[in-house]
Coordinates of N, CA and C and ligand atoms in Angstrom, one line a residue:
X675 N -36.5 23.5 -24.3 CA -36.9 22.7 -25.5 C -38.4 22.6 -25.6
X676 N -38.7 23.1 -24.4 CA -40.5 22.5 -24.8 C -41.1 23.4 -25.6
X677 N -40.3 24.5 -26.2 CA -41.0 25.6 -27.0 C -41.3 24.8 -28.2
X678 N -40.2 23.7 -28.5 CA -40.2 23.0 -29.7 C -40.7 22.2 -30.3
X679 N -41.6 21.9 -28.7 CA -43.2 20.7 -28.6 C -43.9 20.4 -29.2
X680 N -44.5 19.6 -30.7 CA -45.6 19.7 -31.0 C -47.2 19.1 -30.8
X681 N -47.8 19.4 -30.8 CA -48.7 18.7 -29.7 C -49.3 17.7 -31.0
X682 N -49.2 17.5 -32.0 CA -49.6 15.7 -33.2 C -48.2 16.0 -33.3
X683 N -47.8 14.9 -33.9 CA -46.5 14.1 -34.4 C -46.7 13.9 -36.0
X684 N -45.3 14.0 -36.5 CA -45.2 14.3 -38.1 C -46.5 13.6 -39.0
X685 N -46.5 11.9 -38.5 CA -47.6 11.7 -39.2 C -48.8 12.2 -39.1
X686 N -49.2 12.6 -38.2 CA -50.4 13.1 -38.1 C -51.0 14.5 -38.1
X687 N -49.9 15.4 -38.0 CA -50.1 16.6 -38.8 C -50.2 16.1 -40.7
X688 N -49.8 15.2 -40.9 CA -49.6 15.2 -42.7 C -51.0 14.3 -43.1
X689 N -51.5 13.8 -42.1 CA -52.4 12.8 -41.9 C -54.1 14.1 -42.1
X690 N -53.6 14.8 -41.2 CA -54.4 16.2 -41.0 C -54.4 17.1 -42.0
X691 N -53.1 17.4 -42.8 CA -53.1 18.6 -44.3 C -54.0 17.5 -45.4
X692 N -53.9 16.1 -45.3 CA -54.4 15.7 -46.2 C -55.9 15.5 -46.1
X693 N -56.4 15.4 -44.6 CA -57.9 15.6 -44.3 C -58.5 17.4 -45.0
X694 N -57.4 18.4 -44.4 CA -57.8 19.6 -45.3 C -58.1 19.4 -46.7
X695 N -57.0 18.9 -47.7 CA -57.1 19.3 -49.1 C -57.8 18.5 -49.2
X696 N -58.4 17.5 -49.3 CA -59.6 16.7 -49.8 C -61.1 17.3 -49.8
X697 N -61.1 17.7 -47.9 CA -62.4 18.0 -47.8 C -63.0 19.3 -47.9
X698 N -61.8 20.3 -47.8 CA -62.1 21.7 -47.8 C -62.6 22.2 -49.0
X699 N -63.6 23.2 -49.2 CA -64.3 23.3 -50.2 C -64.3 24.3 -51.3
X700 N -62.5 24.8 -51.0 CA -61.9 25.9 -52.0 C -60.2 25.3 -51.8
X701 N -59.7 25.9 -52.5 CA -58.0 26.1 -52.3 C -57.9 27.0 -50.8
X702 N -58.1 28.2 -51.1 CA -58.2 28.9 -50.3 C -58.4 28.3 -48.7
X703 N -60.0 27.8 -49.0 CA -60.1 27.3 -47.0 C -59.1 26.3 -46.8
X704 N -58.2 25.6 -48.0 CA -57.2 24.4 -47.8 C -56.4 24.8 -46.9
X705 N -56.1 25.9 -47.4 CA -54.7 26.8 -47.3 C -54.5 27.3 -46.0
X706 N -55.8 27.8 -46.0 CA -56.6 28.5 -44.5 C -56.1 27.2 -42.8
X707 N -56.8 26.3 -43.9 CA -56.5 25.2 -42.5 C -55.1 24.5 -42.4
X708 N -54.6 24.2 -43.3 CA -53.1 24.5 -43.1 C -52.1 25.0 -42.2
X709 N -52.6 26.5 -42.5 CA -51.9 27.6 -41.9 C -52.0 27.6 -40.4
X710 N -53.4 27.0 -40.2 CA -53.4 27.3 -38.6 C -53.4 26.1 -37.9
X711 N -53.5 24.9 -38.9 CA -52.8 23.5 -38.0 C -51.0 24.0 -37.7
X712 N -50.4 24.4 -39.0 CA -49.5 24.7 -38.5 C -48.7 25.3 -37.5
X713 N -49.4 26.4 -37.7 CA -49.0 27.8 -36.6 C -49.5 27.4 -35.1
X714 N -50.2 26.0 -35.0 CA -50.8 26.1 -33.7 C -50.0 24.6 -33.2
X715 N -49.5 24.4 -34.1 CA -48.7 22.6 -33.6 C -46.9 23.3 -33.4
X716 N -46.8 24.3 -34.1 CA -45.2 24.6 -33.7 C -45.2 26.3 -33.2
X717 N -44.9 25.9 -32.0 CA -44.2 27.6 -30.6 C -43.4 28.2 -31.6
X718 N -42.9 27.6 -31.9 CA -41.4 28.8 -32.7 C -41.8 29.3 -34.6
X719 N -43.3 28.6 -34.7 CA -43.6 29.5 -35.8 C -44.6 30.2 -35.1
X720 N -43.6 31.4 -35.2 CA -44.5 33.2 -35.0 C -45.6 33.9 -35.9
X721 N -44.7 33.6 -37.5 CA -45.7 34.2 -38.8 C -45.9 32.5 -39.1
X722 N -46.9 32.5 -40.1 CA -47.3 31.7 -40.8 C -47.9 31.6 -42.1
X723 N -47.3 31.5 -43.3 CA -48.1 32.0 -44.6 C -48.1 31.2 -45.6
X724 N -48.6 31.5 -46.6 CA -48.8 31.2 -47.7 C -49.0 31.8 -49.3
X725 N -47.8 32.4 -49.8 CA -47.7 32.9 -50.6 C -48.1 32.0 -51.8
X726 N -49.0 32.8 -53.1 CA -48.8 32.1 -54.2 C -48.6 33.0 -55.5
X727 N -48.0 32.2 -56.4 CA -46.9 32.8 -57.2 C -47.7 33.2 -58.7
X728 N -47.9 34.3 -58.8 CA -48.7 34.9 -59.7 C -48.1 35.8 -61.1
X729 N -47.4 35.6 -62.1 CA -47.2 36.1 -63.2 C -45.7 36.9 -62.5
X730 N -44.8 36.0 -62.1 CA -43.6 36.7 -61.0 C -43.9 37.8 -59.9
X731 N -45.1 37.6 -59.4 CA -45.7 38.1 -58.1 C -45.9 37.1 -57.0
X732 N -45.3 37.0 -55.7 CA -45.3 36.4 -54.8 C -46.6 36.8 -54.1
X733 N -48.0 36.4 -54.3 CA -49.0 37.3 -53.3 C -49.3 36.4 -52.4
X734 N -49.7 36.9 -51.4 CA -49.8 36.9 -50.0 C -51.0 35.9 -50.0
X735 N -51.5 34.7 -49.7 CA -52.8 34.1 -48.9 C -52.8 34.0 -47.6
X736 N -53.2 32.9 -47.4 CA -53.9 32.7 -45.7 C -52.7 32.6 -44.9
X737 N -52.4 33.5 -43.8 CA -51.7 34.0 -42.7 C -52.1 33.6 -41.5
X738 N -51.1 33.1 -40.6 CA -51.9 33.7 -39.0 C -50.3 34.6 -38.8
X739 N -50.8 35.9 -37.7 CA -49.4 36.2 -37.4 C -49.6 37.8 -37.2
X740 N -49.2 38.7 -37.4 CA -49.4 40.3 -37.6 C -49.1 40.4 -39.0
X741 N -50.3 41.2 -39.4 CA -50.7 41.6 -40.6 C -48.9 41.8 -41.3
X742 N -48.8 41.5 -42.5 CA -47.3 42.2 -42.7 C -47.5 43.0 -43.9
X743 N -46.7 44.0 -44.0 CA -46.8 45.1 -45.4 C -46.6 44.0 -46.4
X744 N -46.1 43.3 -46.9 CA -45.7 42.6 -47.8 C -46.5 41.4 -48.3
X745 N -47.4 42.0 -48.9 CA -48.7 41.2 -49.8 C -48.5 40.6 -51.1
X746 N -47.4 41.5 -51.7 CA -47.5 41.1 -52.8 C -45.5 41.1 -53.1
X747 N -44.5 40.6 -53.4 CA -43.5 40.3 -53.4 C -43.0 40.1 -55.2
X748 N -42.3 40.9 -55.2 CA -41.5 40.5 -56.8 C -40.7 39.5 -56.9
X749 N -40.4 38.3 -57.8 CA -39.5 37.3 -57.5 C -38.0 37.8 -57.5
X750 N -37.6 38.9 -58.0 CA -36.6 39.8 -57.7 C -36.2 40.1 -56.1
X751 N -37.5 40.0 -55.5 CA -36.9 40.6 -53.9 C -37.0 39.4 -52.2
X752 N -36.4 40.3 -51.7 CA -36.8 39.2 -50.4 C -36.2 37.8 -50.4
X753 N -36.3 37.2 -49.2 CA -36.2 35.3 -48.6 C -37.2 34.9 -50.1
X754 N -38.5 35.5 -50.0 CA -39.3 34.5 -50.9 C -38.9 34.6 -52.1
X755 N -38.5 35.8 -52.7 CA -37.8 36.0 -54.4 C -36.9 34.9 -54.5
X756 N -36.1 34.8 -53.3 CA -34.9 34.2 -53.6 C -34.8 32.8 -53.4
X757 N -35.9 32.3 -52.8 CA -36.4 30.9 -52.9 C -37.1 30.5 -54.5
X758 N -38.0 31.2 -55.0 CA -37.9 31.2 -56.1 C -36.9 30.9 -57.4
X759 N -36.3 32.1 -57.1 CA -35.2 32.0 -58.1 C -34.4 30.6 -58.1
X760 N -34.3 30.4 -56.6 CA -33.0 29.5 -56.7 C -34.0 27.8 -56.6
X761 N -34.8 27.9 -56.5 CA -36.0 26.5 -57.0 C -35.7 25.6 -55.7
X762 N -35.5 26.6 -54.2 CA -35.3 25.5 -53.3 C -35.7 26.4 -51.5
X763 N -35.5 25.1 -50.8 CA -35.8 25.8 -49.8 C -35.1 27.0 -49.2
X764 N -35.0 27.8 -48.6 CA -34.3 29.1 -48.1 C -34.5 28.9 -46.7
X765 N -33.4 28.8 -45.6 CA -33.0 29.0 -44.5 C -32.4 30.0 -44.0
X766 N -33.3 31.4 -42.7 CA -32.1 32.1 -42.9 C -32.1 31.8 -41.2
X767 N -31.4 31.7 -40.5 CA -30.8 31.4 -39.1 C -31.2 33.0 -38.6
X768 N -30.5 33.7 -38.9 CA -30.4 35.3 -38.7 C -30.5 36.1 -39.8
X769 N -32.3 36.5 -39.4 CA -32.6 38.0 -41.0 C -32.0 39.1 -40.3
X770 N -31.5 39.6 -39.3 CA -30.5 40.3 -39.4 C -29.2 40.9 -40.2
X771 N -28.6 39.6 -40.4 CA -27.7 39.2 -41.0 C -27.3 39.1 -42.8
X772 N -29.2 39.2 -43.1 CA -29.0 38.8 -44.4 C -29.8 40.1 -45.5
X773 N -28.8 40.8 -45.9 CA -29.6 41.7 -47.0 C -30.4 41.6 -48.0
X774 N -31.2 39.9 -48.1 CA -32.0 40.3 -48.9 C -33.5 40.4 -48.3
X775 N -33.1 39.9 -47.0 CA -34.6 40.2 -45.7 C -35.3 41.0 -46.2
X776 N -36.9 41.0 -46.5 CA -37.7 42.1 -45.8 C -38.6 42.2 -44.5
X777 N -38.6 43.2 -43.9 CA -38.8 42.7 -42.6 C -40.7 42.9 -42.3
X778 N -41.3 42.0 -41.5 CA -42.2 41.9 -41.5 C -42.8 42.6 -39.8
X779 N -41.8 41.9 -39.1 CA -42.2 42.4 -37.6 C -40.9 42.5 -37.0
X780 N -40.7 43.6 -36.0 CA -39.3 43.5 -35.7 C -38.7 42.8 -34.2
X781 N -39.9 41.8 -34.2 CA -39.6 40.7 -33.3 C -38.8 39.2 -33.9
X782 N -38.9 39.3 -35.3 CA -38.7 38.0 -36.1 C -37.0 38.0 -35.8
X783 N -36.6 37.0 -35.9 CA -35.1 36.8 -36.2 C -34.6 35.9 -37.1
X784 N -35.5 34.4 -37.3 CA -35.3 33.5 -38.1 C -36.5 33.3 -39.4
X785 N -36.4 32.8 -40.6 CA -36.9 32.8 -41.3 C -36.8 31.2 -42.0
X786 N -37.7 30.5 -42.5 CA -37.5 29.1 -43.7 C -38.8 29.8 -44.9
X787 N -38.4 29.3 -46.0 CA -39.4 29.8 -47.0 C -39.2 28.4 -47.8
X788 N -40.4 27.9 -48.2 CA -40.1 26.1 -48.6 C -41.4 26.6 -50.0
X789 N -40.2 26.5 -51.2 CA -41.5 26.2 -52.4 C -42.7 25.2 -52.9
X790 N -43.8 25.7 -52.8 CA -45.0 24.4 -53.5 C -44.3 24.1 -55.4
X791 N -44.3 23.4 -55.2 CA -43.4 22.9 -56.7 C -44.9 22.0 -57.5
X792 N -45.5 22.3 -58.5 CA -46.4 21.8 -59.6 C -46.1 21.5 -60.7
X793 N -45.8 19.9 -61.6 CA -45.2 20.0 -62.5 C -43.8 20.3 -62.7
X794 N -42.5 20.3 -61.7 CA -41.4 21.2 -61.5 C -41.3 22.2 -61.7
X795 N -42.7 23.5 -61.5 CA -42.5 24.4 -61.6 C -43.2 25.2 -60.3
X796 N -42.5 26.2 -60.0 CA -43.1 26.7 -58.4 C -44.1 27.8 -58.4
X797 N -45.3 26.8 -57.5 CA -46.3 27.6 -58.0 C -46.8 28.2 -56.2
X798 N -46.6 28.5 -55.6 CA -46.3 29.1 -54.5 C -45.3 28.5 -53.7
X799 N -45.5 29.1 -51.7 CA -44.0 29.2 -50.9 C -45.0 29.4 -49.6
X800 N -44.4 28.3 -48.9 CA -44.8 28.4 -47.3 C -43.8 29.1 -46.9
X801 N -44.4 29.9 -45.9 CA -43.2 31.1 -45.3 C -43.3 30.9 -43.9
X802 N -42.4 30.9 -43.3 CA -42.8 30.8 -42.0 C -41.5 31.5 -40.9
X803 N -41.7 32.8 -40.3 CA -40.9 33.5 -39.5 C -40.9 33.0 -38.0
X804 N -39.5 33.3 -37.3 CA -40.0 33.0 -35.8 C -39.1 33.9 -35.1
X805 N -39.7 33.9 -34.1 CA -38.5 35.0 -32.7 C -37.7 34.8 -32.5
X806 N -37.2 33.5 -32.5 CA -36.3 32.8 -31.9 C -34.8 32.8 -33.4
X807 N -34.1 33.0 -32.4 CA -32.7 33.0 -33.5 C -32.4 31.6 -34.0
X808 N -32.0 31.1 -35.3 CA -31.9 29.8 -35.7 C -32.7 28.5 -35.2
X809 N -33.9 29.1 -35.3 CA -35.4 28.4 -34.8 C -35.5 26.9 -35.8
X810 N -35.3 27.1 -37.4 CA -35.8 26.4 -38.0 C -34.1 25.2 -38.5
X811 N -34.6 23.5 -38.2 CA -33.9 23.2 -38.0 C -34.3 21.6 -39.3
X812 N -33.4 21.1 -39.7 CA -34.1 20.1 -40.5 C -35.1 19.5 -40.2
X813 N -35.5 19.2 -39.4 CA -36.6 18.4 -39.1 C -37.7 19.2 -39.6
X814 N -37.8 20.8 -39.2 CA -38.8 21.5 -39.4 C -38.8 21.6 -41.6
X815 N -37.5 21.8 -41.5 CA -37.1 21.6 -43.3 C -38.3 20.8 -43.9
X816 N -37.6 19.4 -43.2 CA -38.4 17.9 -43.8 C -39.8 18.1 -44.0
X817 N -40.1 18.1 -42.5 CA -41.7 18.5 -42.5 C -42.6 19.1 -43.4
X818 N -41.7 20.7 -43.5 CA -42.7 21.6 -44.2 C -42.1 21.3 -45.6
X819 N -41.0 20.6 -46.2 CA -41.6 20.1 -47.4 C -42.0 19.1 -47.9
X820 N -42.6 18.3 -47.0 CA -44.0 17.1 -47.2 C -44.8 18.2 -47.1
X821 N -45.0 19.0 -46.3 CA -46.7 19.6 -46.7 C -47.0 20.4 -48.0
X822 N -45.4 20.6 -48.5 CA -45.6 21.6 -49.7 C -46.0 20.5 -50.8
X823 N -45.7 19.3 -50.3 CA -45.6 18.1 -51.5 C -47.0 18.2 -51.6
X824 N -47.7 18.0 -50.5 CA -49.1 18.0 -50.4 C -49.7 18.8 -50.9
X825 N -49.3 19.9 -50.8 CA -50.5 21.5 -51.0 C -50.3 21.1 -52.7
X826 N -49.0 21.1 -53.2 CA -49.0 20.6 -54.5 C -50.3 20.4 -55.3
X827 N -50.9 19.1 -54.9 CA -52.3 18.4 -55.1 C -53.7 20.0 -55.2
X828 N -52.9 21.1 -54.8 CA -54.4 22.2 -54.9 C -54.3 23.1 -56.2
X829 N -53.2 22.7 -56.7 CA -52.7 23.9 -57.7 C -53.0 22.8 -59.0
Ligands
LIG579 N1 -39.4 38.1 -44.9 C1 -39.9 37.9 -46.2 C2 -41.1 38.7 -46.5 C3 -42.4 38.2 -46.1 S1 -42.7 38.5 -44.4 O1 -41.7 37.8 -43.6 C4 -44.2 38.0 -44.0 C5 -38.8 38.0 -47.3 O2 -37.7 38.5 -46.9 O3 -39.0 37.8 -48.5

């Protein structure tokens, strides 16, 4: 279980996204710092992203993780299309399992994709892949969508 360790505690990671979007001096470096408080406070996120949602184009922002083919996403395709479509979070336990996966690295096994919602409309999607089979668990749910509540505030 220590993989599941985070080194701040909920408040204080959300304490931290909100020190980003205030002081950071684009969307972009928001997003930027975000990504990598995230990806460095949880082991079992492998990818880390930030898609934003462009005329039904899912494009790719600030990442940590291996580069992935998939920059730009139709809301027709993929975990992320289909988070879109369906206006909610997407859990997949096993992208093995699920044909609408695209695959990014073929170490990944689990997937969550949590929409930024503006106005009740979804204006990007935190993505976040991990190694680990059925990695992402409510708590992780909860979390990343307080931060999407947050990122909200950049759009
Ligand atoms: N797996 C996603 C594509 C993005 S990569 O994981 C970075 C999907 O199925 O939509």
């Amino acid at each position: 279980m220590d993989n599941f360790m985070p080194s701040v505690n909920e408040q204080q990671l959300l304490g931290l996204v909100d020190d980003f979007i205030q002081t950071a001096s684009s969307r972009h470096s928001a997003l930027e710092g975000v990504v990598g408080l995230l990806a460095s406070n949880y082991r079992h996120f492998n990818w880390t992203g930030i898609y934003i949602l462009d005329n039904g184009i899912l494009k790719l922002g600030p990442y940590r993780g291996e580069p992935s083919p998939h920059v730009a996403i139709p809301v027709d395709n993929g975990i992320c299309g289909t988070a879109v479509r369906e206006g909610k979070t997407i859990v997949v336990p096993d992208v093995s399992a699920d044909s609408r996966y695209l695959a990014c690295s073929i170490r990944t096994k689990s997937e969550i994709v949590v929409p930024i919602f503006k106005d009740s409309k979804i204006v990007g999607e935190i993505d976040i892949d991990s190694d680990n089979l059925d990695a992402f668990k409510e708590v992780d749910q909860r979390i990343l969508e307080l931060v999407a509540k947050k990122l909200s505030g950049l759009f």
